[in-house]
């Protein structure tokens, strides 16, 4: 039976306290924007959109034209959703109030419109990540950061779209994790991966080993145990350098993905609010574990919207072994 993401969202939200259709309308803004993005990604090599847009974003990173387009698509489609009061993006230094920020606006959405965009020109998978937060009690429209600076465990929903050999949307509203594959012939996301569970044990570890001399104590002895088969089977290494693609494999096949503290990024490279939090939310919903190397990602109280964190995420077997090697606070 064909189930579209719209049907699935409507079904899910029936179990969602207080959602009166506004939630499914919000999520449809994301599916529309990501369909627009995937159409551009699919022909990036043809429409002279390759190469940088000549600007740099707030991160000081050279902006790819597709970054700019993806950001505008997300901003445009989500600004039209009355239930959203605040929008924030990796590409913008400050959050944006939507035109209709009012008492009826109940949600904030923060996203990375195109993660891994440095891979675009070499046709490697890229992704969009998003995190949906409920407006905190008493938060008004002149303090948008207050809507966003909440620990990841407060997320109402989170997900990503990976633009790979096919375009797959993976999301959770806290009722399990579900994957939808875009059928380009009809332009609909069709349920293809219901109730995803992360295998307790996989066969891949995923880390940029070029930085291993900088890893904190415990990381390398842990990775060496995987390599030597001391957890029962010898692990292989898989690292794409595009977080969404590396996590998508880990979610479906199990194993572990690590972006540890390095010399260049003592606090990790990945962004807490719109990369680590959505990934950690999905991982836990699928039965996995996600830490910063010292604590549960979803417990971290953010202090700024672009702050970074190390991210170690995977199945229970690998993560339990990792936590045995690397001291955690809790
Ligand atoms: P490195 C892409 O630029 C990104 O933000 C993530 O998607 C990816 O996991 C990471 O950086 C790769 O970083 O330092 O291994 O090249």
mmCIF file of C-alpha atoms and ligand atoms in Angstrom:
data_model
loop_
_atom_site.group_PDB
_atom_site.id
_atom_site.type_symbol
_atom_site.label_atom_id
_atom_site.label_comp_id
_atom_site.label_asym_id
_atom_site.label_seq_id
_atom_site.Cartn_x
_atom_site.Cartn_y
_atom_site.Cartn_z
ATOM 1 C CA UNK A 1 0.000 0.000 0.000
ATOM 2 C CA UNK A 2 1.397 3.418 -0.996
ATOM 3 C CA UNK A 3 1.691 5.787 1.978
ATOM 4 C CA UNK A 4 2.874 9.321 1.307
ATOM 5 C CA UNK A 5 4.636 11.400 3.934
ATOM 6 C CA UNK A 6 1.577 13.666 4.120
ATOM 7 C CA UNK A 7 -0.663 10.706 5.010
ATOM 8 C CA UNK A 8 1.913 9.491 7.504
ATOM 9 C CA UNK A 9 2.263 12.893 9.170
ATOM 10 C CA UNK A 10 -1.532 13.194 9.482
ATOM 11 C CA UNK A 11 -1.632 9.741 11.071
ATOM 12 C CA UNK A 12 1.287 10.501 13.409
ATOM 13 C CA UNK A 13 -0.070 13.827 14.485
ATOM 14 C CA UNK A 14 -3.376 12.269 15.525
ATOM 15 C CA UNK A 15 -1.320 10.742 18.343
ATOM 16 C CA UNK A 16 0.280 14.125 18.905
ATOM 17 C CA UNK A 17 -1.195 16.086 21.804
ATOM 18 C CA UNK A 18 -2.519 19.445 20.729
ATOM 19 C CA UNK A 19 -1.455 19.249 17.096
ATOM 20 C CA UNK A 20 -4.413 20.616 15.178
ATOM 21 C CA UNK A 21 -3.228 20.087 11.626
ATOM 22 C CA UNK A 22 -0.773 22.991 12.021
ATOM 23 C CA UNK A 23 2.030 20.484 12.562
ATOM 24 C CA UNK A 24 1.441 18.549 9.362
ATOM 25 C CA UNK A 25 1.138 21.878 7.514
ATOM 26 C CA UNK A 26 4.526 22.886 8.975
ATOM 27 C CA UNK A 27 6.196 19.642 7.902
ATOM 28 C CA UNK A 28 4.738 19.973 4.408
ATOM 29 C CA UNK A 29 6.770 23.200 4.106
ATOM 30 C CA UNK A 30 9.910 21.153 4.612
ATOM 31 C CA UNK A 31 8.939 18.467 2.103
ATOM 32 C CA UNK A 32 8.100 21.136 -0.512
ATOM 33 C CA UNK A 33 11.409 22.968 0.015
ATOM 34 C CA UNK A 34 13.468 19.776 -0.127
ATOM 35 C CA UNK A 35 11.753 18.706 -3.359
ATOM 36 C CA UNK A 36 12.794 22.062 -4.831
ATOM 37 C CA UNK A 37 16.358 21.550 -3.571
ATOM 38 C CA UNK A 38 16.629 18.010 -4.891
ATOM 39 C CA UNK A 39 15.509 19.168 -8.342
ATOM 40 C CA UNK A 40 18.461 21.589 -8.373
ATOM 41 C CA UNK A 41 20.910 19.106 -6.836
ATOM 42 C CA UNK A 42 20.016 16.560 -9.516
ATOM 43 C CA UNK A 43 21.028 18.897 -12.312
ATOM 44 C CA UNK A 44 23.756 20.831 -10.514
ATOM 45 C CA UNK A 45 26.306 19.890 -13.169
ATOM 46 C CA UNK A 46 24.093 21.146 -15.944
ATOM 47 C CA UNK A 47 22.721 24.486 -14.927
ATOM 48 C CA UNK A 48 26.038 26.142 -14.348
ATOM 49 C CA UNK A 49 25.157 26.284 -10.679
ATOM 50 C CA UNK A 50 28.450 24.672 -9.720
ATOM 51 C CA UNK A 51 31.153 26.706 -8.159
ATOM 52 C CA UNK A 52 30.764 29.193 -5.378
ATOM 53 C CA UNK A 53 28.359 32.085 -5.270
ATOM 54 C CA UNK A 54 31.269 34.425 -4.707
ATOM 55 C CA UNK A 55 30.109 35.136 -1.144
ATOM 56 C CA UNK A 56 31.025 33.645 2.191
ATOM 57 C CA UNK A 57 28.460 32.745 4.850
ATOM 58 C CA UNK A 58 28.448 33.603 8.550
ATOM 59 C CA UNK A 59 30.742 30.606 9.113
ATOM 60 C CA UNK A 60 33.318 32.241 6.837
ATOM 61 C CA UNK A 61 32.832 29.295 4.481
ATOM 62 C CA UNK A 62 32.733 29.915 0.744
ATOM 63 C CA UNK A 63 29.041 29.672 -0.187
ATOM 64 C CA UNK A 64 28.137 27.290 -2.956
ATOM 65 C CA UNK A 65 25.323 28.552 -5.174
ATOM 66 C CA UNK A 66 23.283 25.509 -4.145
ATOM 67 C CA UNK A 67 23.725 26.523 -0.492
ATOM 68 C CA UNK A 68 22.169 29.875 -1.273
ATOM 69 C CA UNK A 69 19.335 28.344 -3.270
ATOM 70 C CA UNK A 70 18.609 25.711 -0.606
ATOM 71 C CA UNK A 71 18.543 28.356 2.108
ATOM 72 C CA UNK A 72 16.152 30.522 0.138
ATOM 73 C CA UNK A 73 13.890 27.554 -0.621
ATOM 74 C CA UNK A 74 13.673 26.566 3.054
ATOM 75 C CA UNK A 75 13.134 30.169 4.195
ATOM 76 C CA UNK A 76 10.486 30.790 1.510
ATOM 77 C CA UNK A 77 8.467 27.610 2.091
ATOM 78 C CA UNK A 78 8.631 27.778 5.888
ATOM 79 C CA UNK A 79 7.880 31.506 6.134
ATOM 80 C CA UNK A 80 4.503 30.691 4.594
ATOM 81 C CA UNK A 81 3.574 28.437 7.553
ATOM 82 C CA UNK A 82 1.572 30.455 10.087
ATOM 83 C CA UNK A 83 2.465 28.098 12.934
ATOM 84 C CA UNK A 84 6.158 29.072 12.697
ATOM 85 C CA UNK A 85 7.302 32.223 14.473
ATOM 86 C CA UNK A 86 11.107 31.871 14.235
ATOM 87 C CA UNK A 87 13.387 30.501 11.511
ATOM 88 C CA UNK A 88 17.163 30.022 11.775
ATOM 89 C CA UNK A 89 19.765 28.617 9.433
ATOM 90 C CA UNK A 90 23.453 27.736 9.267
ATOM 91 C CA UNK A 91 23.629 30.282 6.459
ATOM 92 C CA UNK A 92 22.345 33.210 8.521
ATOM 93 C CA UNK A 93 24.086 34.705 11.538
ATOM 94 C CA UNK A 94 20.848 35.708 13.250
ATOM 95 C CA UNK A 95 17.452 34.032 13.517
ATOM 96 C CA UNK A 96 14.560 35.482 11.518
ATOM 97 C CA UNK A 97 11.127 36.348 12.845
ATOM 98 C CA UNK A 98 8.413 35.340 10.399
ATOM 99 C CA UNK A 99 6.051 38.098 9.268
ATOM 100 C CA UNK A 100 3.216 36.592 11.274
ATOM 101 C CA UNK A 101 5.051 35.996 14.548
ATOM 102 C CA UNK A 102 2.051 36.244 16.862
ATOM 103 C CA UNK A 103 0.393 34.316 19.715
ATOM 104 C CA UNK A 104 -0.659 31.674 17.100
ATOM 105 C CA UNK A 105 2.983 30.975 16.203
ATOM 106 C CA UNK A 106 3.922 27.885 18.211
ATOM 107 C CA UNK A 107 7.141 26.604 16.612
ATOM 108 C CA UNK A 108 10.706 27.518 15.725
ATOM 109 C CA UNK A 109 12.599 25.671 12.984
ATOM 110 C CA UNK A 110 16.389 25.670 12.708
ATOM 111 C CA UNK A 111 18.081 23.964 9.782
ATOM 112 C CA UNK A 112 21.213 23.387 7.746
ATOM 113 C CA UNK A 113 19.895 23.842 4.206
ATOM 114 C CA UNK A 114 22.704 21.927 2.559
ATOM 115 C CA UNK A 115 25.112 20.050 4.808
ATOM 116 C CA UNK A 116 28.258 18.724 3.190
ATOM 117 C CA UNK A 117 27.989 21.315 0.434
ATOM 118 C CA UNK A 118 31.749 21.254 -0.233
ATOM 119 C CA UNK A 119 31.009 17.851 -1.829
ATOM 120 C CA UNK A 120 28.559 19.224 -4.386
ATOM 121 C CA UNK A 121 31.095 19.780 -7.155
ATOM 122 C CA UNK A 122 32.281 16.183 -6.942
ATOM 123 C CA UNK A 123 28.792 14.691 -6.935
ATOM 124 C CA UNK A 124 28.948 13.278 -3.411
ATOM 125 C CA UNK A 125 25.711 12.975 -1.419
ATOM 126 C CA UNK A 126 24.663 16.085 0.505
ATOM 127 C CA UNK A 127 21.778 16.662 2.893
ATOM 128 C CA UNK A 128 19.343 19.038 4.574
ATOM 129 C CA UNK A 129 18.904 18.744 8.360
ATOM 130 C CA UNK A 130 16.130 20.314 10.461
ATOM 131 C CA UNK A 131 15.067 20.625 14.081
ATOM 132 C CA UNK A 132 11.620 21.745 15.283
ATOM 133 C CA UNK A 133 11.176 23.307 18.723
ATOM 134 C CA UNK A 134 8.032 24.418 20.509
ATOM 135 C CA UNK A 135 7.865 28.075 21.530
ATOM 136 C CA UNK A 136 8.888 28.237 25.217
ATOM 137 C CA UNK A 137 6.274 29.451 27.687
ATOM 138 C CA UNK A 138 6.243 33.251 27.714
ATOM 139 C CA UNK A 139 8.711 33.606 24.819
ATOM 140 C CA UNK A 140 7.688 36.582 22.732
ATOM 141 C CA UNK A 141 8.568 37.738 19.251
ATOM 142 C CA UNK A 142 11.336 40.123 20.182
ATOM 143 C CA UNK A 143 13.665 37.434 21.525
ATOM 144 C CA UNK A 144 13.930 34.772 18.796
ATOM 145 C CA UNK A 145 17.083 33.258 20.304
ATOM 146 C CA UNK A 146 15.089 32.243 23.395
ATOM 147 C CA UNK A 147 12.904 30.066 21.137
ATOM 148 C CA UNK A 148 16.034 28.243 19.900
ATOM 149 C CA UNK A 149 18.351 27.898 22.901
ATOM 150 C CA UNK A 150 16.694 24.737 24.223
ATOM 151 C CA UNK A 151 18.338 21.349 24.850
ATOM 152 C CA UNK A 152 17.818 18.789 22.081
ATOM 153 C CA UNK A 153 15.570 16.659 24.291
ATOM 154 C CA UNK A 154 12.965 19.429 23.849
ATOM 155 C CA UNK A 155 12.761 18.877 20.093
ATOM 156 C CA UNK A 156 9.205 18.285 18.907
ATOM 157 C CA UNK A 157 10.467 16.743 15.672
ATOM 158 C CA UNK A 158 13.675 16.442 13.684
ATOM 159 C CA UNK A 159 14.931 14.913 10.492
ATOM 160 C CA UNK A 160 16.998 15.135 7.354
ATOM 161 C CA UNK A 161 16.803 14.675 3.618
ATOM 162 C CA UNK A 162 19.758 12.913 2.004
ATOM 163 C CA UNK A 163 20.271 13.672 -1.695
ATOM 164 C CA UNK A 164 22.028 10.477 -2.711
ATOM 165 C CA UNK A 165 21.399 7.740 -5.266
ATOM 166 C CA UNK A 166 17.812 8.453 -4.298
ATOM 167 C CA UNK A 167 16.313 11.287 -2.259
ATOM 168 C CA UNK A 168 15.221 10.051 1.158
ATOM 169 C CA UNK A 169 13.475 11.985 3.942
ATOM 170 C CA UNK A 170 13.981 10.541 7.433
ATOM 171 C CA UNK A 171 12.063 12.113 10.304
ATOM 172 C CA UNK A 172 10.652 11.519 13.756
ATOM 173 C CA UNK A 173 8.026 13.270 15.850
ATOM 174 C CA UNK A 174 9.029 11.166 18.839
ATOM 175 C CA UNK A 175 6.984 8.165 17.688
ATOM 176 C CA UNK A 176 9.809 6.213 16.064
ATOM 177 C CA UNK A 177 11.809 6.960 12.915
ATOM 178 C CA UNK A 178 10.413 6.638 9.394
ATOM 179 C CA UNK A 179 12.018 6.979 5.954
ATOM 180 C CA UNK A 180 10.358 8.148 2.734
ATOM 181 C CA UNK A 181 11.860 7.855 -0.743
ATOM 182 C CA UNK A 182 10.995 10.523 -3.297
ATOM 183 C CA UNK A 183 9.271 9.100 -6.374
ATOM 184 C CA UNK A 184 10.329 11.726 -8.928
ATOM 185 C CA UNK A 185 7.700 10.550 -11.412
ATOM 186 C CA UNK A 186 4.914 11.721 -9.111
ATOM 187 C CA UNK A 187 6.896 14.125 -6.899
ATOM 188 C CA UNK A 188 5.793 12.443 -3.658
ATOM 189 C CA UNK A 189 7.800 11.100 -0.728
ATOM 190 C CA UNK A 190 6.628 7.477 -0.351
ATOM 191 C CA UNK A 191 7.029 5.464 2.883
ATOM 192 C CA UNK A 192 9.943 3.109 2.172
ATOM 193 C CA UNK A 193 11.546 2.573 5.594
ATOM 194 C CA UNK A 194 8.820 2.286 8.276
ATOM 195 C CA UNK A 195 9.927 2.183 11.903
ATOM 196 C CA UNK A 196 13.703 2.250 11.372
ATOM 197 C CA UNK A 197 15.690 0.567 14.171
ATOM 198 C CA UNK A 198 19.449 1.064 14.387
ATOM 199 C CA UNK A 199 21.140 -2.399 14.593
ATOM 200 C CA UNK A 200 22.678 -2.989 18.032
ATOM 201 C CA UNK A 201 25.958 -3.913 16.317
ATOM 202 C CA UNK A 202 27.292 -3.012 12.878
ATOM 203 C CA UNK A 203 30.472 -3.580 10.909
ATOM 204 C CA UNK A 204 31.616 -0.040 10.016
ATOM 205 C CA UNK A 205 33.210 2.763 11.953
ATOM 206 C CA UNK A 206 33.155 6.239 10.409
ATOM 207 C CA UNK A 207 35.717 8.902 11.375
ATOM 208 C CA UNK A 208 38.238 11.118 9.614
ATOM 209 C CA UNK A 209 41.387 9.220 10.614
ATOM 210 C CA UNK A 210 43.624 12.018 9.278
ATOM 211 C CA UNK A 211 43.033 13.721 12.639
ATOM 212 C CA UNK A 212 43.719 10.693 14.852
ATOM 213 C CA UNK A 213 46.861 12.217 16.396
ATOM 214 C CA UNK A 214 44.633 14.967 17.869
ATOM 215 C CA UNK A 215 41.922 12.698 19.326
ATOM 216 C CA UNK A 216 41.502 12.899 23.108
ATOM 217 C CA UNK A 217 42.546 9.932 25.299
ATOM 218 C CA UNK A 218 40.542 6.752 24.818
ATOM 219 C CA UNK A 219 39.398 7.366 21.229
ATOM 220 C CA UNK A 220 42.268 5.599 19.461
ATOM 221 C CA UNK A 221 42.356 2.546 21.769
ATOM 222 C CA UNK A 222 38.591 2.219 21.142
ATOM 223 C CA UNK A 223 38.954 2.515 17.365
ATOM 224 C CA UNK A 224 41.859 0.035 17.412
ATOM 225 C CA UNK A 225 39.653 -2.534 19.202
ATOM 226 C CA UNK A 226 37.121 -2.237 16.371
ATOM 227 C CA UNK A 227 39.815 -2.525 13.709
ATOM 228 C CA UNK A 228 41.351 -5.597 15.358
ATOM 229 C CA UNK A 229 38.022 -7.394 15.703
ATOM 230 C CA UNK A 230 38.077 -7.384 19.490
ATOM 231 C CA UNK A 231 34.302 -6.833 19.573
ATOM 232 C CA UNK A 232 33.825 -10.108 17.698
ATOM 233 C CA UNK A 233 34.187 -8.995 14.073
ATOM 234 C CA UNK A 234 36.767 -6.842 12.293
ATOM 235 C CA UNK A 235 35.227 -3.481 11.384
ATOM 236 C CA UNK A 236 35.737 -1.728 8.055
ATOM 237 C CA UNK A 237 36.095 2.048 7.726
ATOM 238 C CA UNK A 238 33.551 4.129 5.794
ATOM 239 C CA UNK A 239 33.842 7.924 5.742
ATOM 240 C CA UNK A 240 32.097 10.048 3.113
ATOM 241 C CA UNK A 241 32.795 13.430 4.693
ATOM 242 C CA UNK A 242 29.118 14.350 4.461
ATOM 243 C CA UNK A 243 27.520 13.932 7.887
ATOM 244 C CA UNK A 244 23.996 13.188 6.672
ATOM 245 C CA UNK A 245 25.227 10.418 4.352
ATOM 246 C CA UNK A 246 27.575 8.979 6.995
ATOM 247 C CA UNK A 247 24.790 8.983 9.579
ATOM 248 C CA UNK A 248 22.202 7.545 7.177
ATOM 249 C CA UNK A 249 24.429 4.489 6.680
ATOM 250 C CA UNK A 250 24.964 4.206 10.457
ATOM 251 C CA UNK A 251 21.207 4.452 11.100
ATOM 252 C CA UNK A 252 20.369 1.695 8.606
ATOM 253 C CA UNK A 253 23.401 -0.593 9.006
ATOM 254 C CA UNK A 254 24.549 0.146 12.569
ATOM 255 C CA UNK A 255 28.159 0.844 13.566
ATOM 256 C CA UNK A 256 29.447 4.181 14.800
ATOM 257 C CA UNK A 257 30.084 7.692 13.448
ATOM 258 C CA UNK A 258 32.520 9.985 15.226
ATOM 259 C CA UNK A 259 33.440 13.621 14.810
ATOM 260 C CA UNK A 260 35.748 14.042 17.842
ATOM 261 C CA UNK A 261 37.441 17.178 19.150
ATOM 262 C CA UNK A 262 40.436 17.959 16.884
ATOM 263 C CA UNK A 263 43.284 20.505 16.865
ATOM 264 C CA UNK A 264 41.283 22.774 14.510
ATOM 265 C CA UNK A 265 37.985 22.214 16.321
ATOM 266 C CA UNK A 266 38.573 21.693 20.044
ATOM 267 C CA UNK A 267 34.783 21.744 20.578
ATOM 268 C CA UNK A 268 34.098 19.583 17.534
ATOM 269 C CA UNK A 269 33.172 20.829 14.055
ATOM 270 C CA UNK A 270 29.492 19.910 13.857
ATOM 271 C CA UNK A 271 26.821 22.374 14.945
ATOM 272 C CA UNK A 272 24.783 21.425 18.017
ATOM 273 C CA UNK A 273 21.383 22.905 17.180
ATOM 274 C CA UNK A 274 20.929 21.898 13.540
ATOM 275 C CA UNK A 275 23.331 18.995 12.968
ATOM 276 C CA UNK A 276 24.032 17.067 16.201
ATOM 277 C CA UNK A 277 20.601 17.539 17.839
ATOM 278 C CA UNK A 278 18.474 16.274 14.923
ATOM 279 C CA UNK A 279 20.859 13.336 14.403
ATOM 280 C CA UNK A 280 20.900 12.513 18.135
ATOM 281 C CA UNK A 281 17.080 12.714 18.317
ATOM 282 C CA UNK A 282 16.718 10.264 15.416
ATOM 283 C CA UNK A 283 19.436 7.962 16.772
ATOM 284 C CA UNK A 284 17.733 7.659 20.176
ATOM 285 C CA UNK A 285 14.310 7.213 18.587
ATOM 286 C CA UNK A 286 15.812 4.341 16.566
ATOM 287 C CA UNK A 287 17.339 2.704 19.672
ATOM 288 C CA UNK A 288 20.858 4.122 19.331
ATOM 289 C CA UNK A 289 22.990 6.405 21.534
ATOM 290 C CA UNK A 290 24.520 9.842 20.829
ATOM 291 C CA UNK A 291 27.047 11.665 23.022
ATOM 292 C CA UNK A 292 29.409 14.627 22.742
ATOM 293 C CA UNK A 293 32.226 12.409 24.026
ATOM 294 C CA UNK A 294 31.425 13.478 27.573
ATOM 295 C CA UNK A 295 27.621 13.614 27.841
ATOM 296 C CA UNK A 296 24.309 12.864 26.123
ATOM 297 C CA UNK A 297 23.941 15.292 23.208
ATOM 298 C CA UNK A 298 20.243 15.912 23.879
ATOM 299 C CA UNK A 299 20.969 17.125 27.416
ATOM 300 C CA UNK A 300 23.320 19.932 26.337
ATOM 301 C CA UNK A 301 21.914 23.383 27.150
ATOM 302 C CA UNK A 302 22.883 25.598 24.168
ATOM 303 C CA UNK A 303 24.291 29.089 24.750
ATOM 304 C CA UNK A 304 24.536 30.221 21.129
ATOM 305 C CA UNK A 305 22.728 29.093 17.989
ATOM 306 C CA UNK A 306 25.844 28.216 15.960
ATOM 307 C CA UNK A 307 27.790 26.543 18.739
ATOM 308 C CA UNK A 308 29.690 23.375 17.875
ATOM 309 C CA UNK A 309 29.922 20.016 19.601
ATOM 310 C CA UNK A 310 31.784 16.759 19.116
ATOM 311 C CA UNK A 311 29.381 14.010 18.006
ATOM 312 C CA UNK A 312 29.718 10.274 18.590
ATOM 313 C CA UNK A 313 26.629 8.340 17.536
ATOM 314 C CA UNK A 314 25.883 4.675 16.875
ATOM 315 C CA UNK A 315 24.408 1.381 17.996
ATOM 316 C CA UNK A 316 24.316 0.274 21.609
ATOM 317 C CA UNK A 317 27.209 -2.206 21.262
ATOM 318 C CA UNK A 318 29.728 0.261 19.823
ATOM 319 C CA UNK A 319 28.541 3.181 21.960
ATOM 320 C CA UNK A 320 28.689 1.163 25.195
ATOM 321 C CA UNK A 321 32.252 0.165 24.326
ATOM 322 C CA UNK A 322 33.114 3.772 23.409
ATOM 323 C CA UNK A 323 31.734 5.055 26.731
ATOM 324 C CA UNK A 324 33.855 2.425 28.506
ATOM 325 C CA UNK A 325 36.965 3.985 26.916
ATOM 326 C CA UNK A 326 36.124 7.684 27.154
ATOM 327 C CA UNK A 327 35.047 9.187 30.507
ATOM 328 C CA UNK A 328 31.515 10.614 30.453
ATOM 329 C CA UNK A 329 29.910 12.940 33.015
ATOM 330 C CA UNK A 330 26.701 10.951 33.409
HETATM 331 P P1 LIG B 1 36.056 16.844 7.722
HETATM 332 C C1 LIG B 1 30.741 18.858 5.782
HETATM 333 O O1 LIG B 1 31.515 19.999 5.502
HETATM 334 C C2 LIG B 1 30.701 18.669 7.298
HETATM 335 O O2 LIG B 1 30.166 19.774 7.931
HETATM 336 C C3 LIG B 1 29.904 17.416 7.647
HETATM 337 O O3 LIG B 1 28.879 17.171 6.752
HETATM 338 C C4 LIG B 1 30.963 16.330 7.614
HETATM 339 O O4 LIG B 1 30.665 15.239 8.468
HETATM 340 C C5 LIG B 1 32.210 17.081 8.108
HETATM 341 O O5 LIG B 1 32.030 18.450 7.766
HETATM 342 C C6 LIG B 1 33.467 16.559 7.445
HETATM 343 O O6 LIG B 1 34.538 17.274 8.030
HETATM 344 O O7 LIG B 1 36.863 17.671 8.682
HETATM 345 O O8 LIG B 1 36.163 15.351 8.026
HETATM 346 O O9 LIG B 1 36.295 17.151 6.279
#
